[in-house]
XYZ file of C-alpha atoms in Angstrom:
670
model
C 69.836 96.012 90.134
C 69.748 95.047 93.782
C 66.945 93.807 95.811
C 65.835 93.658 99.111
C 64.570 90.501 100.915
C 63.789 91.019 104.563
C 63.835 87.373 106.450
C 61.797 86.681 109.233
C 62.519 84.736 112.717
C 59.015 83.406 112.793
C 58.148 82.523 108.782
C 61.694 81.180 107.754
C 62.399 78.074 108.947
C 65.623 77.823 107.123
C 66.978 80.207 109.696
C 67.868 79.295 112.957
C 69.306 81.149 116.339
C 71.605 79.869 118.703
C 72.508 81.201 121.889
C 76.068 81.498 123.197
C 76.573 80.644 126.842
C 77.105 83.520 128.740
C 80.425 84.695 129.840
C 81.928 84.744 133.535
C 80.722 88.347 134.557
C 83.954 90.333 135.244
C 84.295 94.104 136.300
C 83.929 95.668 132.591
C 81.407 93.589 131.581
C 77.735 95.211 130.597
C 74.920 95.838 133.917
C 73.385 92.071 134.333
C 70.453 91.940 132.605
C 68.806 91.140 135.881
C 69.235 95.106 136.269
C 68.036 95.922 133.198
C 65.025 94.122 132.823
C 64.287 94.215 136.769
C 60.829 95.309 137.840
C 60.225 99.365 137.455
C 58.608 100.974 140.582
C 57.074 104.102 138.856
C 56.743 107.253 140.901
C 52.924 107.072 141.456
C 51.022 103.675 142.043
C 48.021 102.673 140.402
C 44.580 102.830 142.402
C 40.921 103.921 141.492
C 41.928 107.210 140.109
C 44.456 106.307 138.096
C 43.698 103.034 137.094
C 47.289 100.264 136.064
C 46.222 100.748 132.170
C 47.220 104.047 132.786
C 43.775 105.513 131.907
C 41.991 107.517 134.187
C 40.493 105.575 136.824
C 36.654 104.940 137.635
C 37.013 107.269 140.020
C 39.329 109.998 138.519
C 38.207 113.856 139.419
C 39.243 117.153 138.470
C 38.296 120.499 140.178
C 37.022 122.928 137.773
C 37.836 126.854 137.388
C 35.815 129.315 135.331
C 36.990 132.926 135.238
C 35.383 136.268 134.388
C 37.864 139.200 133.972
C 38.221 142.550 132.830
C 41.107 144.291 132.374
C 42.407 147.903 131.353
C 45.753 148.837 130.373
C 47.345 152.263 130.760
C 49.744 152.946 128.632
C 51.420 155.775 129.955
C 52.011 153.677 132.536
C 52.336 150.258 131.446
C 50.143 149.542 134.239
C 47.223 146.238 134.163
C 44.368 147.305 136.244
C 42.299 143.590 136.642
C 38.969 142.688 138.024
C 38.276 139.131 137.945
C 35.210 136.263 139.336
C 36.468 132.874 140.002
C 34.071 130.432 139.776
C 35.658 127.062 141.636
C 33.977 123.703 141.359
C 35.355 121.235 144.295
C 34.596 117.573 142.409
C 37.795 116.098 144.846
C 36.463 114.117 147.164
C 37.967 116.071 149.973
C 36.266 119.636 151.781
C 38.521 122.573 151.086
C 39.568 124.873 153.905
C 41.172 127.278 151.613
C 42.496 128.457 148.400
C 46.209 128.840 146.706
C 46.257 131.138 143.640
C 49.141 131.828 141.711
C 50.627 135.260 141.461
C 53.176 134.964 138.757
C 53.918 138.832 138.067
C 55.306 138.440 141.540
C 58.264 136.822 139.956
C 59.767 140.755 139.049
C 59.420 141.744 142.120
C 62.653 142.276 144.128
C 63.347 139.282 146.502
C 61.531 137.023 144.458
C 62.859 133.204 144.962
C 62.842 133.262 141.189
C 65.672 135.853 141.701
C 67.695 133.787 143.652
C 67.066 130.616 141.348
C 67.855 132.209 137.961
C 69.362 135.996 138.542
C 70.566 135.909 135.029
C 66.569 136.216 134.151
C 65.885 139.014 136.412
C 68.241 142.556 135.380
C 65.497 144.963 136.153
C 62.195 144.734 138.704
C 58.677 145.691 139.082
C 56.513 146.302 142.048
C 54.476 142.589 141.261
C 51.275 141.515 141.776
C 49.369 144.114 143.728
C 46.358 142.512 145.156
C 43.635 145.234 145.887
C 40.883 143.464 147.414
C 39.999 139.663 148.105
C 36.390 138.589 148.504
C 33.770 135.645 148.353
C 30.811 135.922 147.004
C 27.832 134.668 148.509
C 23.732 134.929 147.729
C 24.918 138.530 145.826
C 26.702 139.530 148.734
C 30.884 140.068 149.406
C 32.617 139.471 152.405
C 36.115 140.477 152.407
C 39.176 137.798 153.077
C 42.388 138.966 154.392
C 44.852 136.277 151.672
C 48.433 135.379 152.888
C 50.860 136.211 150.381
C 53.863 134.151 149.838
C 56.267 134.979 147.167
C 54.315 134.024 143.616
C 51.423 132.385 146.022
C 48.357 133.642 147.491
C 46.478 131.834 150.180
C 42.939 132.473 150.866
C 41.668 130.813 153.998
C 37.895 130.189 153.701
C 35.476 131.148 156.285
C 33.589 127.549 156.497
C 35.037 124.451 154.227
C 33.912 124.527 150.586
C 31.857 121.187 150.044
C 33.262 117.882 148.403
C 31.985 116.137 145.250
C 30.591 119.179 143.564
C 30.991 122.265 145.961
C 31.192 125.766 144.272
C 31.977 129.494 145.517
C 32.681 132.289 143.633
C 35.546 134.685 144.443
C 36.207 138.330 143.770
C 39.286 139.401 143.295
C 40.640 143.245 142.037
C 44.562 143.575 141.281
C 46.664 145.464 138.890
C 50.533 145.285 138.225
C 52.981 146.681 135.886
C 54.013 144.960 132.403
C 57.868 144.462 132.087
C 59.684 146.045 129.194
C 61.199 143.636 126.790
C 63.430 142.182 129.603
C 59.942 140.502 131.047
C 60.576 138.058 128.650
C 56.679 135.565 128.168
C 55.087 138.726 128.975
C 56.423 141.937 127.968
C 56.120 145.296 126.344
C 58.003 145.684 122.593
C 58.496 149.440 121.236
C 58.476 148.899 117.118
C 58.587 152.285 115.156
C 54.512 152.024 115.018
C 53.921 152.034 118.444
C 54.199 149.320 121.715
C 53.691 145.827 121.293
C 51.872 144.533 124.624
C 52.261 140.909 125.065
C 50.217 139.817 128.253
C 50.723 136.260 129.659
C 50.350 135.531 133.729
C 48.437 138.301 133.645
C 45.656 137.579 136.838
C 45.420 135.678 139.777
C 45.027 132.350 138.714
C 43.440 129.390 140.893
C 46.425 126.308 141.872
C 45.812 122.738 141.198
C 44.245 120.682 143.386
C 44.452 116.288 142.898
C 44.582 113.443 143.632
C 48.360 112.814 143.626
C 49.191 115.861 146.105
C 46.360 118.079 147.025
C 47.451 121.501 146.595
C 50.294 121.558 144.066
C 52.038 125.232 145.082
C 55.395 124.880 143.262
C 56.441 128.651 143.494
C 57.066 130.306 139.806
C 60.403 130.671 138.900
C 60.577 130.812 134.876
C 60.018 127.845 133.848
C 56.136 126.802 133.353
C 52.806 125.623 134.456
C 49.969 123.681 136.114
C 46.308 124.743 135.854
C 43.058 123.714 136.100
C 40.091 123.806 132.986
C 37.162 125.941 132.759
C 35.972 128.610 130.999
C 36.831 132.344 130.533
C 34.963 135.265 129.640
C 37.781 138.264 129.549
C 37.480 142.002 128.138
C 40.673 144.136 127.757
C 40.310 148.078 127.219
C 42.813 149.843 125.577
C 43.286 153.053 123.644
C 41.145 153.614 120.255
C 43.577 152.453 118.023
C 44.882 149.379 119.311
C 44.257 145.726 117.834
C 43.723 143.373 120.319
C 44.102 139.288 119.706
C 44.022 137.027 122.110
C 43.071 133.191 123.036
C 39.533 131.849 121.815
C 36.995 134.230 119.995
C 36.558 137.728 119.985
C 32.717 137.988 120.618
C 32.110 141.794 120.151
C 33.573 142.234 116.271
C 30.662 144.682 115.702
C 31.874 147.102 118.455
C 35.710 147.069 117.806
C 35.846 146.626 113.937
C 35.094 148.489 111.058
C 32.618 147.072 108.230
C 35.667 146.477 106.237
C 37.703 144.509 108.526
C 34.747 142.264 109.362
C 34.624 141.826 105.970
C 38.153 141.099 105.571
C 37.278 138.097 108.001
C 34.511 136.662 106.558
C 36.436 136.732 103.426
C 39.604 135.038 105.283
C 36.708 132.536 106.630
C 36.213 131.059 102.735
C 40.231 131.280 102.102
C 42.975 129.054 101.669
C 45.433 132.040 101.093
C 45.911 134.636 103.278
C 43.873 138.081 103.341
C 45.251 140.809 104.729
C 42.477 142.207 107.757
C 45.110 144.911 108.827
C 47.592 146.407 106.000
C 50.430 148.467 106.653
C 48.356 151.761 104.971
C 45.706 150.772 107.420
C 48.153 151.089 110.697
C 49.334 154.600 109.798
C 45.404 155.953 108.920
C 43.626 156.414 111.718
C 39.859 156.236 109.165
C 40.651 152.764 109.620
C 39.623 152.213 112.969
C 36.281 151.819 114.289
C 36.701 154.531 116.589
C 39.062 157.661 116.467
C 39.559 159.208 119.860
C 39.022 157.235 123.863
C 39.174 153.180 124.518
C 37.698 150.457 123.257
C 36.640 147.092 125.065
C 37.839 143.925 123.158
C 35.536 141.150 124.347
C 36.581 137.056 124.574
C 35.509 133.825 125.167
C 36.987 130.858 125.586
C 35.526 127.629 126.685
C 37.216 124.630 128.503
C 40.700 125.845 128.546
C 43.509 126.138 131.211
C 44.683 129.878 130.163
C 44.158 132.389 128.039
C 46.125 135.520 126.966
C 46.391 138.470 124.558
C 48.213 140.777 122.518
C 47.647 144.593 121.840
C 49.412 147.270 119.806
C 48.862 150.069 117.394
C 51.228 148.493 115.138
C 49.926 145.512 114.075
C 49.817 144.027 110.331
C 47.103 141.955 110.437
C 46.091 139.148 108.089
C 44.485 135.796 108.339
C 43.263 132.516 106.449
C 40.861 129.698 107.040
C 41.755 126.394 108.959
C 39.924 123.384 107.051
C 37.990 121.912 110.364
C 34.366 122.311 110.611
C 32.847 125.771 111.749
C 32.832 126.262 115.384
C 30.815 128.507 117.725
C 32.560 131.308 118.939
C 30.030 131.583 122.819
C 27.124 129.873 123.704
C 24.135 131.640 121.672
C 26.008 132.211 118.482
C 26.211 130.262 115.887
C 29.428 128.436 114.292
C 32.009 130.606 112.244
C 35.093 129.270 110.012
C 37.843 128.676 112.248
C 40.711 131.193 111.316
C 44.490 130.907 111.378
C 45.996 134.617 111.816
C 49.117 136.422 112.656
C 49.812 139.683 113.692
C 52.958 141.377 113.568
C 54.485 144.855 112.984
C 56.105 146.204 109.638
C 59.514 145.041 110.927
C 57.913 141.061 110.429
C 57.428 142.178 106.412
C 59.026 140.345 104.133
C 58.494 136.997 101.683
C 60.353 134.758 103.524
C 59.284 136.750 106.943
C 55.934 136.917 108.391
C 54.504 136.846 105.255
C 54.383 133.112 105.770
C 53.120 132.864 108.668
C 49.407 132.184 108.133
C 50.499 129.458 105.905
C 52.475 127.800 108.928
C 49.947 128.018 111.800
C 47.388 126.670 108.919
C 49.103 123.903 108.209
C 50.322 122.891 112.120
C 46.641 123.345 112.867
C 45.190 121.079 110.282
C 48.087 118.766 110.334
C 48.412 118.301 113.980
C 44.524 117.809 113.821
C 44.512 115.103 111.369
C 47.546 113.004 112.611
C 46.862 113.078 116.345
C 43.827 115.237 117.681
C 40.726 117.605 116.875
C 42.207 121.433 117.560
C 39.145 122.455 119.760
C 39.155 125.524 119.882
C 37.761 128.401 117.508
C 41.276 130.536 116.210
C 44.857 129.925 116.062
C 46.846 133.545 116.391
C 50.986 133.639 115.880
C 52.143 136.728 117.381
C 55.173 138.536 115.767
C 56.715 140.281 119.218
C 59.775 140.765 120.684
C 60.579 136.738 120.506
C 60.002 135.267 123.549
C 58.993 131.908 122.072
C 56.043 131.245 124.086
C 52.694 129.099 123.801
C 49.429 130.171 125.408
C 46.034 128.115 124.411
C 44.780 129.800 120.913
C 47.934 132.345 120.561
C 51.598 131.728 120.595
C 54.519 134.502 121.012
C 57.477 134.381 118.278
C 59.666 137.143 117.589
C 59.069 139.677 114.337
C 62.486 139.393 113.443
C 62.285 135.292 113.201
C 62.284 134.472 109.063
C 62.973 130.908 106.805
C 63.469 128.027 108.762
C 63.254 129.282 111.939
C 60.341 130.861 111.582
C 58.367 127.832 110.873
C 60.154 125.425 113.271
C 59.521 128.125 116.196
C 55.878 128.717 114.984
C 55.042 125.117 114.557
C 56.393 124.097 117.964
C 54.655 126.658 119.902
C 51.176 126.124 118.476
C 51.925 122.332 118.719
C 51.953 122.964 122.685
C 48.225 123.089 121.979
C 48.263 119.868 121.754
C 51.197 119.301 124.910
C 50.302 120.686 127.431
C 47.072 122.549 126.259
C 44.876 119.758 125.609
C 46.884 116.891 127.588
C 47.520 119.136 130.487
C 50.327 117.805 132.176
C 52.015 119.662 135.078
C 54.813 121.778 133.326
C 56.681 122.834 136.503
C 57.352 119.092 137.291
C 57.598 116.988 134.297
C 58.423 119.468 131.274
C 59.780 116.489 129.130
C 55.789 115.424 128.850
C 55.211 119.122 127.315
C 58.632 120.008 125.751
C 59.598 116.816 124.423
C 56.220 115.353 123.718
C 55.414 118.788 121.710
C 58.999 118.370 119.497
C 58.482 114.772 119.197
C 54.781 115.572 116.491
C 56.804 119.073 114.939
C 59.662 116.988 113.744
C 57.440 114.644 112.234
C 55.031 118.296 111.143
C 58.886 119.638 109.266
C 58.909 116.492 107.084
C 54.851 116.832 106.078
C 54.891 120.764 105.469
C 55.217 121.712 101.714
C 57.519 118.232 100.411
C 59.517 118.399 103.410
C 61.050 122.410 102.695
C 61.673 122.343 106.008
C 63.224 118.988 106.588
C 64.693 117.552 108.748
C 64.071 119.735 111.881
C 67.668 120.775 112.884
C 67.023 124.152 115.607
C 67.849 123.949 119.492
C 65.188 122.120 120.203
C 66.071 118.993 118.058
C 69.301 117.576 116.461
C 70.711 120.805 116.316
C 74.073 119.979 114.598
C 73.076 117.657 111.457
C 69.782 117.133 111.712
C 70.284 113.650 112.147
C 69.032 112.645 115.970
C 70.758 109.309 115.942
C 74.193 111.122 115.942
C 73.018 114.384 117.853
C 72.105 112.724 120.849
C 75.256 111.209 121.594
C 77.028 114.113 123.657
C 73.538 113.863 126.079
C 73.886 110.150 126.646
C 77.690 110.043 127.164
C 77.912 113.045 129.070
C 78.241 111.960 133.182
C 76.429 115.190 134.242
C 73.294 115.220 132.022
C 70.420 114.813 133.833
C 68.177 112.078 133.291
C 64.461 112.709 131.690
C 63.049 112.534 135.272
C 64.890 115.087 136.933
C 62.402 117.783 138.268
C 62.174 120.874 135.690
C 63.242 123.374 138.108
C 66.316 121.469 138.505
C 67.394 120.509 135.071
C 70.148 123.598 134.177
C 69.974 125.817 131.550
C 72.829 123.922 129.132
C 70.481 120.761 129.089
C 67.502 122.432 128.985
C 66.920 121.938 125.509
C 69.067 119.092 124.769
C 67.780 117.059 127.608
C 63.840 118.264 128.071
C 63.391 118.867 124.652
C 65.768 116.847 122.290
C 65.701 113.456 124.249
C 62.408 113.355 125.191
C 61.177 113.876 121.763
C 63.591 111.109 120.116
C 62.417 109.144 122.951
C 58.881 109.015 121.431
C 60.670 108.238 117.848
C 62.880 105.294 118.699
C 59.833 103.881 120.226
C 57.341 104.626 117.433
C 60.211 103.684 114.802
C 62.479 101.091 115.729
C 60.664 99.315 119.168
C 56.768 99.639 118.140
C 56.303 100.908 114.788
C 53.963 103.293 113.462
C 50.728 100.915 112.956
C 51.178 99.874 116.759
C 52.676 103.331 117.886
C 50.013 105.611 116.683
C 46.767 104.321 117.266
C 47.946 104.172 121.324
C 49.383 107.988 121.135
C 46.249 109.198 119.710
C 43.883 107.259 122.152
C 46.379 108.786 124.800
C 45.547 111.856 124.271
C 41.969 111.522 123.995
C 41.973 109.781 127.015
C 43.786 112.690 128.619
C 42.307 115.308 126.639
C 41.872 118.314 129.268
C 42.731 116.119 132.248
C 46.338 115.514 134.041
C 48.516 112.704 133.339
C 51.610 112.001 134.769
C 54.515 110.100 133.394
C 53.474 107.082 135.092
C 50.292 106.857 133.649
C 51.821 107.558 130.590
C 54.627 104.749 130.960
C 51.303 102.359 132.063
C 49.027 102.990 128.899
C 51.729 102.686 125.950
C 52.625 99.535 127.936
C 49.253 98.427 128.098
C 47.891 99.574 124.657
C 50.526 98.101 122.280
C 50.869 95.293 124.460
C 54.213 95.313 125.150
C 56.430 95.500 128.324
C 58.523 98.448 127.789
C 59.904 98.868 131.778
C 63.175 98.070 129.970
C 62.811 101.082 128.039
C 61.527 103.476 130.306
C 64.146 102.334 132.344
C 67.337 102.857 130.037
C 65.998 106.258 128.280
C 63.699 108.008 130.986
C 64.977 107.319 134.410
C 68.685 106.298 133.233
C 71.053 107.927 130.342
C 71.799 104.523 129.088
C 72.914 103.685 125.341
C 72.928 100.878 123.158
C 76.239 99.688 121.898
C 76.300 96.607 119.866
C 79.488 94.172 118.288
C 80.030 91.921 115.323
C 82.468 88.998 116.929
C 82.610 86.908 113.954
C 80.817 86.350 110.504
C 81.946 82.718 108.943
C 80.423 80.619 106.786
C 79.625 77.033 108.549
C 81.997 75.027 107.434
C 83.861 77.300 104.935
C 80.871 77.059 102.618
C 78.861 79.308 101.395
C 76.205 76.958 100.022
C 75.373 75.844 103.952
C 74.827 79.066 105.225
C 76.553 81.750 107.340
C 76.712 82.340 110.374
C 77.097 85.720 112.614
C 77.886 86.123 116.120
C 76.159 89.227 117.395
C 77.748 90.530 120.800
C 76.031 93.715 123.340
C 78.191 95.288 125.182
C 75.321 98.337 126.166
C 72.585 98.993 128.697
C 69.718 100.362 126.203
C 68.993 96.983 124.962
C 67.142 98.326 120.970
C 65.716 96.079 118.871
C 68.591 95.838 115.896
C 68.682 95.269 112.298
C 71.716 92.845 111.233
C 72.320 93.480 107.087
C 74.412 90.773 105.034
C 75.430 92.373 101.957
C 76.243 89.937 99.328
C 78.870 90.464 96.355
C 76.207 90.241 93.808
C 74.265 93.203 95.269
C 71.657 91.405 97.049
C 71.450 91.546 100.866
C 69.248 90.087 103.511
C 68.465 91.242 107.037
C 67.367 89.954 110.311
C 66.011 92.194 113.597
C 66.904 90.908 116.622
C 64.529 91.485 119.189
C 65.493 92.738 122.677
C 64.454 89.224 124.560
C 67.385 88.123 122.998
C 69.403 89.769 125.421
C 67.261 88.435 128.790
C 70.392 85.877 129.763
C 72.929 85.924 127.721
C 75.115 88.754 126.107
C 76.146 86.880 122.563
C 73.658 85.539 119.707
C 74.271 83.341 117.126
C 72.396 84.267 113.961
C 72.346 81.612 111.010
C 71.872 82.430 107.589
C 70.742 79.984 104.742
C 73.022 79.060 101.994
C 73.015 81.736 99.128
C 75.527 84.114 97.167
C 79.279 84.770 97.950
C 78.959 87.285 101.379
C 80.361 90.642 101.062
C 80.262 91.688 104.427
C 78.263 92.164 107.732
C 76.430 95.319 108.801
C 74.802 96.321 112.266
C 72.140 98.819 112.335
C 72.767 99.738 108.642
C 70.607 102.820 108.716
C 72.269 103.859 111.537
C 68.756 104.647 112.931
C 70.256 103.535 116.850
C 72.024 106.234 118.900
C 75.024 103.831 119.315
C 78.098 106.223 120.424
C 80.738 103.418 118.995
C 80.380 102.179 115.451
C 83.599 100.726 115.014
C 82.489 97.373 115.589
C 79.196 97.385 113.481
C 80.700 96.117 110.376
C 82.724 92.643 109.356
C 84.198 91.147 106.607
C 83.697 87.462 106.343
C 85.951 85.832 108.792
C 87.784 82.613 105.925
C 88.997 81.018 109.207
C 86.979 77.510 109.590
C 84.422 78.118 112.017
C 84.763 76.404 115.615
């Protein structure tokens, strides 16, 4: 039986650690260490809004947007008609003479910038979002305003500036747009056997963010993702009588749109860890299963402290639910707390024991696991929609594919639900810094795969993470060594589709995994990451805030790691130069010479395997390479040495491992 002996630099005086003289620099030498460890200028300077510790500063501010929306879908024409009142609160120190509004549906308009930037995504067109009316509401009266529309942005010039430090206004907007077919991607109409599925997102005029970093952040929508302020939403969706609607937040008028049987089943689901069918296949084909049998129904929803809302509607939905093991929550102000539910809606095409029959099990696990491990889920319900397969996230609801099954359904559901934390709770700017939502979310997903049902779907191995083998240290190598691969700090829209998953998702997620497992350890990383989420919940951190926070909170100068992994595509490369007995006598000890040939100087484990089956380990820290590219590690005398191994657990992303193993050098040690 072998035994594992961990030997610590600081506590075992029998070990010595000697420096080799630095070699004369040559053309083929690694990058000078003074450059690897040089100070790093982060993109944003610290100030009173964003502190040097990475926390929000004492004067941090953020504007607020509250929405009241009424919408109706004309199912004959697929046109959504909308009417919204926006309450905008200017908490900034600046008076605002204009508002900027996002009209994301204009991405589908012929001639849109997105059609030139990403032509492959636009096989068809709509007329985009037609703005019928924009007006300022003051003292119950409306003053019409003439907006200026530029692609996916609308500028609204105000008749008088909105005061700083808490000034408020109400804006009334009336619009309509055609909901695209399946080619719409994240918002679409998908035909199935029992009717159309409407997946409706980016569907209402949304205020752009005004912040301390750029003022109005008005990047056009080219097909990537979003950046939004927080507020409360009341929204109502009017659809034909035989439609079921699910959406972000909580349904606030179940007595108007659900049958007594459906309401009873929902109450049962609130007490059940297993799914309860709210609407089954028989209900889908039975007109009497609806609360009305003609005309239209209006479904009303409320969601607090969210950056967005989306919904889905269809006559084809099966619907099941189970309780989420979190404290009950009030659906809306003045309503009593009720159990929170994990829900799934999908057409008959999704039925199957390894298909959507298990979706709610996956939803329940994701919300409970992420809540326990990182930050409590703040909203009433979590819905997984089986639609045409956009694989897209919104607060409280995610859009997945009814054809997904087995591990793929688990991975995509867990990933999209994980976005509830990044960027729905931690409100990063997806249009600029996609790695901070996709990568951070993929990081927590990978651990969720290990946690679910004793690792039923572990390791995570899909297009988002370690796609070839499930071993990230191996699968990341082609990206690190690809001279054309972009860095993580590349603006989102400039990352080619070829690299989007491998860099923005995989590399970002694996960077956090290296930070947690190889640099800091879970005992330091986990509390720091939890506090980062808590400190920036419902706020807008940028990369500089994260980098500063993790260095400060963990007590570690991580400049070298931020530079090598995030700003560059560097990798570690270590070699065993010599393994020999002192004076050729095992009793006098062993000396191992380790050389650094790389630029990403991750801590590396050196293990000695002895002939009697035992082994000893030393961890060589990053600081070893400050002034040297060789170190000599001395072990005390002991059993006969079998071999020396660097990174024995294959934990580091090292492209060339040919010189990581060395047998005993029987020549005399010089």
